[in-house]
Tab-separated table of C-alpha atoms in Angstrom:
chain	number	residue	atom	x	y	z
X	1	MET	CA	56.614	-19.718	-13.493
X	2	ASN	CA	54.967	-20.835	-16.717
X	3	ARG	CA	52.536	-23.153	-17.163
X	4	ILE	CA	53.272	-26.068	-18.680
X	5	SER	CA	50.776	-25.983	-22.225
X	6	VAL	CA	49.717	-29.677	-23.399
X	7	LEU	CA	48.092	-30.327	-26.872
X	8	VAL	CA	45.440	-32.515	-25.994
X	9	VAL	CA	45.055	-34.678	-30.066
X	10	ASP	CA	41.794	-37.741	-29.605
X	11	ASP	CA	38.883	-37.052	-31.847
X	12	GLU	CA	36.330	-38.504	-28.959
X	13	GLN	CA	34.995	-35.315	-27.749
X	14	THR	CA	34.495	-36.982	-24.488
X	15	LEU	CA	38.145	-38.078	-23.870
X	16	ARG	CA	39.953	-34.624	-24.789
X	17	GLU	CA	37.171	-32.897	-22.326
X	18	PHE	CA	38.273	-35.493	-19.688
X	19	ILE	CA	42.180	-35.107	-20.547
X	20	SER	CA	41.431	-31.587	-20.706
X	21	ARG	CA	39.521	-30.169	-17.623
X	22	ASN	CA	41.866	-32.826	-15.345
X	23	LEU	CA	45.155	-31.058	-16.538
X	24	GLN	CA	43.382	-28.545	-15.729
X	25	LYS	CA	42.451	-28.989	-12.615
X	26	ARG	CA	46.845	-29.816	-11.978
X	27	ASN	CA	47.449	-26.096	-13.531
X	28	TYR	CA	48.620	-26.753	-16.948
X	29	GLU	CA	48.097	-25.525	-19.851
X	30	THR	CA	45.494	-27.146	-22.598
X	31	HIS	CA	44.922	-27.320	-26.409
X	32	VAL	CA	42.759	-29.488	-27.935
X	33	ALA	CA	42.446	-31.326	-31.513
X	34	ALA	CA	39.708	-33.346	-32.869
X	35	ASN	CA	42.508	-34.427	-35.660
X	36	GLY	CA	46.392	-34.260	-37.070
X	37	LEU	CA	45.392	-31.631	-39.396
X	38	GLU	CA	43.744	-29.284	-36.276
X	39	ALA	CA	46.418	-29.885	-34.209
X	40	LEU	CA	49.517	-29.028	-36.139
X	41	ALA	CA	47.582	-26.074	-36.945
X	42	ILE	CA	47.455	-25.596	-32.618
X	43	PHE	CA	51.163	-26.745	-32.731
X	44	GLN	CA	52.539	-24.051	-35.312
X	45	ALA	CA	50.536	-20.905	-33.495
X	46	ASN	CA	51.445	-21.982	-29.703
X	47	ILE	CA	54.498	-23.136	-27.371
X	48	ILE	CA	53.587	-26.879	-27.090
X	49	ASP	CA	55.180	-28.382	-24.305
X	50	PRO	CA	54.289	-31.977	-24.683
X	51	VAL	CA	51.879	-33.779	-27.030
X	52	ILE	CA	48.504	-36.407	-25.872
X	53	MET	CA	48.069	-37.978	-28.480
X	54	ASP	CA	45.390	-40.850	-30.589
X	55	LEU	CA	46.813	-42.413	-33.201
X	56	MET	CA	43.560	-43.313	-35.268
X	57	MET	CA	41.512	-40.205	-36.372
X	58	PRO	CA	40.226	-38.438	-39.446
X	59	ARG	CA	41.417	-36.505	-42.136
X	60	MET	CA	45.615	-37.558	-40.522
X	61	ASP	CA	46.002	-39.809	-38.109
X	62	GLY	CA	48.350	-39.763	-35.128
X	63	ILE	CA	51.083	-41.755	-37.301
X	64	GLU	CA	51.649	-39.331	-39.933
X	65	THR	CA	50.897	-35.992	-37.686
X	66	ILE	CA	54.245	-37.911	-35.176
X	67	ARG	CA	55.806	-37.628	-38.079
X	68	LEU	CA	55.501	-34.254	-39.682
X	69	ILE	CA	55.863	-32.563	-35.776
X	70	ARG	CA	59.258	-33.825	-35.998
X	71	GLN	CA	60.888	-32.171	-39.008
X	72	SER	CA	60.637	-29.181	-37.049
X	73	ALA	CA	60.292	-29.891	-32.933
X	74	LEU	CA	61.520	-32.416	-30.472
X	75	THR	CA	58.249	-31.770	-28.512
X	76	PRO	CA	57.533	-34.906	-26.263
X	77	ILE	CA	54.627	-36.594	-27.070
X	78	ILE	CA	52.642	-39.568	-25.330
X	79	VAL	CA	50.923	-41.649	-28.198
X	80	LEU	CA	47.122	-42.382	-26.034
X	81	SER	CA	45.904	-45.292	-28.266
X	82	ALA	CA	43.035	-48.189	-28.263
X	83	LEU	CA	46.040	-50.556	-30.378
X	84	SER	CA	47.926	-52.269	-27.542
X	85	GLU	CA	50.405	-54.237	-30.736
X	86	GLU	CA	53.945	-54.159	-29.995
X	87	GLN	CA	53.869	-53.020	-33.881
X	88	HIS	CA	51.478	-50.199	-33.401
X	89	LYS	CA	53.622	-48.972	-30.184
X	90	VAL	CA	57.193	-49.348	-32.679
X	91	GLN	CA	55.442	-47.436	-35.550
X	92	ALA	CA	54.646	-44.705	-33.063
X	93	LEU	CA	58.121	-45.435	-31.662
X	94	ASN	CA	59.560	-45.247	-34.487
X	95	GLN	CA	57.710	-41.586	-36.361
X	96	GLY	CA	59.004	-39.798	-33.302
X	97	ALA	CA	56.765	-40.801	-30.254
X	98	ASP	CA	58.162	-41.207	-26.687
X	99	ASP	CA	56.009	-42.889	-24.384
X	100	TYR	CA	52.441	-45.240	-25.331
X	101	LEU	CA	50.061	-45.523	-23.372
X	102	THR	CA	47.284	-48.217	-23.718
X	103	LYS	CA	43.482	-46.784	-23.444
X	104	PRO	CA	41.931	-47.134	-21.074
X	105	PHE	CA	44.212	-46.019	-18.804
X	106	GLY	CA	43.825	-44.306	-15.395
X	107	VAL	CA	43.981	-40.553	-15.174
X	108	ASP	CA	46.633	-41.332	-12.440
X	109	GLU	CA	48.821	-42.876	-15.046
X	110	LEU	CA	48.585	-40.257	-17.171
X	111	LEU	CA	49.570	-37.557	-15.278
X	112	ALA	CA	52.885	-39.773	-14.703
X	113	ARG	CA	53.998	-39.521	-17.805
X	114	VAL	CA	52.942	-36.853	-18.541
X	115	ASN	CA	55.725	-35.990	-15.979
X	116	ALA	CA	57.994	-38.061	-17.290
X	117	VAL	CA	58.644	-37.145	-20.603
X	118	MET	CA	58.899	-33.533	-18.810
X	119	ARG	CA	61.339	-34.147	-16.901
X	120	ARG	CA	63.235	-36.535	-19.180
X	121	ALA	CA	63.182	-32.981	-21.101
X	122	LYS	CA	64.904	-31.015	-18.754
X	123	TRP	CA	67.369	-34.586	-17.558
X	124	GLY	CA	70.508	-32.863	-18.711
X	125	ASP	CA	70.238	-29.571	-18.241
X	126	ALA	CA	70.564	-31.089	-13.937
X	127	GLN	CA	73.458	-32.710	-15.355
X	128	HIS	CA	75.691	-30.040	-13.349
X	129	HIS	CA	79.171	-32.646	-13.503
X	130	ARG	CA	81.700	-32.495	-17.225
X	131	GLU	CA	79.866	-30.217	-19.222
X	132	GLN	CA	81.081	-31.876	-22.566
X	133	LEU	CA	81.622	-35.959	-22.637
X	134	VAL	CA	84.096	-36.857	-25.207
X	135	TYR	CA	84.806	-40.868	-26.502
X	136	GLY	CA	86.662	-40.731	-30.170
X	137	GLU	CA	84.462	-39.266	-32.398
X	138	ILE	CA	81.651	-38.584	-30.162
X	139	VAL	CA	81.102	-35.176	-28.702
X	140	VAL	CA	78.243	-34.360	-26.144
X	141	ASP	CA	77.784	-30.897	-25.431
X	142	ARG	CA	75.487	-30.710	-22.304
X	143	ALA	CA	75.398	-27.500	-21.775
X	144	ARG	CA	74.266	-26.288	-25.706
X	145	HIS	CA	72.246	-30.182	-26.025
X	146	GLN	CA	73.924	-30.706	-29.015
X	147	VAL	CA	76.320	-33.592	-30.171
X	148	THR	CA	78.376	-34.187	-33.098
X	149	VAL	CA	79.597	-38.352	-34.441
X	150	ARG	CA	82.769	-37.191	-37.107
X	151	GLY	CA	82.964	-34.060	-36.917
X	152	ARG	CA	78.634	-33.707	-37.894
X	153	PRO	CA	76.885	-32.420	-35.369
X	154	ILE	CA	73.673	-34.645	-35.314
X	155	GLU	CA	70.539	-34.035	-34.419
X	156	LEU	CA	68.779	-35.811	-31.161
X	157	THR	CA	64.734	-35.872	-29.722
X	158	PRO	CA	65.237	-35.076	-25.575
X	159	THR	CA	64.710	-39.045	-24.578
X	160	GLU	CA	67.814	-40.123	-27.479
X	161	PHE	CA	69.942	-37.631	-26.031
X	162	ASN	CA	69.147	-38.766	-22.320
X	163	LEU	CA	69.825	-42.215	-23.568
X	164	LEU	CA	72.624	-41.289	-24.879
X	165	LEU	CA	74.387	-39.354	-21.773
X	166	TYR	CA	73.371	-41.757	-19.935
X	167	PHE	CA	74.952	-44.183	-21.782
X	168	MET	CA	77.859	-42.289	-21.946
X	169	GLU	CA	77.734	-41.090	-18.044
X	170	HIS	CA	78.264	-44.639	-18.167
X	171	ALA	CA	80.742	-46.254	-20.431
X	172	SER	CA	82.340	-49.964	-20.373
X	173	LYS	CA	79.082	-51.584	-18.315
X	174	VAL	CA	77.092	-53.465	-19.027
X	175	LEU	CA	73.676	-52.084	-17.915
X	176	ARG	CA	70.065	-53.806	-17.465
X	177	HIS	CA	66.453	-52.887	-19.438
X	178	GLU	CA	65.082	-52.643	-16.251
X	179	THR	CA	67.940	-50.205	-15.078
X	180	ILE	CA	67.704	-48.032	-18.512
X	181	LEU	CA	63.851	-47.844	-18.562
X	182	ARG	CA	64.003	-46.855	-15.055
X	183	SER	CA	67.235	-44.038	-14.942
X	184	ILE	CA	65.569	-42.356	-18.018
X	185	TRP	CA	61.931	-42.965	-19.071
X	186	GLY	CA	61.520	-42.457	-15.122
X	187	PRO	CA	60.728	-45.090	-11.988
X	188	GLU	CA	57.251	-46.043	-13.734
X	189	TYR	CA	58.563	-48.300	-16.613
X	190	GLY	CA	60.732	-51.286	-16.148
X	191	GLN	CA	59.130	-53.561	-18.961
X	192	GLU	CA	59.064	-51.579	-21.207
X	193	ALA	CA	62.197	-53.396	-23.788
X	194	GLU	CA	60.138	-52.220	-27.213
X	195	TYR	CA	61.385	-49.509	-26.190
X	196	LEU	CA	64.947	-49.639	-25.193
X	197	ARG	CA	64.828	-51.321	-29.162
X	198	VAL	CA	63.457	-48.355	-30.862
X	199	TYR	CA	65.951	-46.092	-29.768
X	200	ILE	CA	68.799	-48.397	-29.379
X	201	GLY	CA	67.965	-48.443	-33.202
X	202	ARG	CA	67.385	-45.287	-33.800
X	203	LEU	CA	70.665	-43.949	-32.123
X	204	ARG	CA	72.805	-46.871	-33.818
X	205	GLN	CA	71.255	-45.171	-37.016
X	206	LYS	CA	73.284	-41.653	-35.910
X	207	ILE	CA	76.238	-42.272	-34.226
X	208	GLU	CA	77.581	-45.517	-35.861
X	209	LEU	CA	79.202	-46.053	-38.731
X	210	ASP	CA	77.835	-49.373	-39.958
X	211	PRO	CA	73.769	-49.543	-37.586
X	212	ALA	CA	74.233	-53.602	-38.451
X	213	LYS	CA	77.144	-53.548	-37.084
X	214	PRO	CA	77.809	-50.951	-34.069
X	215	ARG	CA	81.569	-50.351	-32.062
X	216	HIS	CA	79.655	-48.179	-29.496
X	217	LEU	CA	76.180	-49.024	-28.594
X	218	LEU	CA	76.001	-53.201	-27.887
X	219	THR	CA	73.823	-55.981	-27.322
X	220	GLU	CA	74.058	-57.976	-23.999
X	221	ARG	CA	72.070	-60.954	-25.344
X	222	GLY	CA	69.316	-61.181	-22.272
X	223	ILE	CA	70.158	-57.985	-20.169
X	224	GLY	CA	70.479	-54.947	-21.535
X	225	TYR	CA	72.984	-53.143	-23.313
X	226	SER	CA	76.627	-50.958	-23.022
X	227	PHE	CA	78.378	-48.459	-24.173
X	228	GLU	CA	82.287	-48.850	-25.560
X	229	PRO	CA	84.340	-45.308	-26.221
């Protein structure tokens, strides 16, 4: 079985080496970069499974690096940053990050996040019933990881795909914030409401005729969300 290959991007050498060393001890293959430009060069030359990336770096920061990666790849990205304000989390998630871990952090917590993004990348593959879900103009082909809306294919990240699939599997049910987070992001989650706000907003932009007046992905105030077919 191939080892999971992780790209660690941080301008602080001691932290880069610390993360890389702990991942290698657990049989991960690692690549390291000190800034966004180095990260892009390594990313383009190697098969990378998840990326762990700082935001504040010289030459090219993490936000710009995430944006450029997302132009060509759906690889899971975990942001690792000392910036703890919600606005920074939302900005990173809006650019395509899958998770956000604030420094300082514990090794076990970081490893749990890596395992969680890798689970999400394979989540749709683990569902064996009903290879295709069709609700009106929305068609999800589970086997091909493809989604079409009103006959037009749309591109979703693994997290977006899994979230839409989860809603369609539970159509017309009101789903609590905590339930959605634990089902899609993993059992380690439950309080990251900003994740849902960002990802629901991104899905609405891709599947709704009028994202400001959604017909399918509805907000249930104070509770969570629901999907109406």
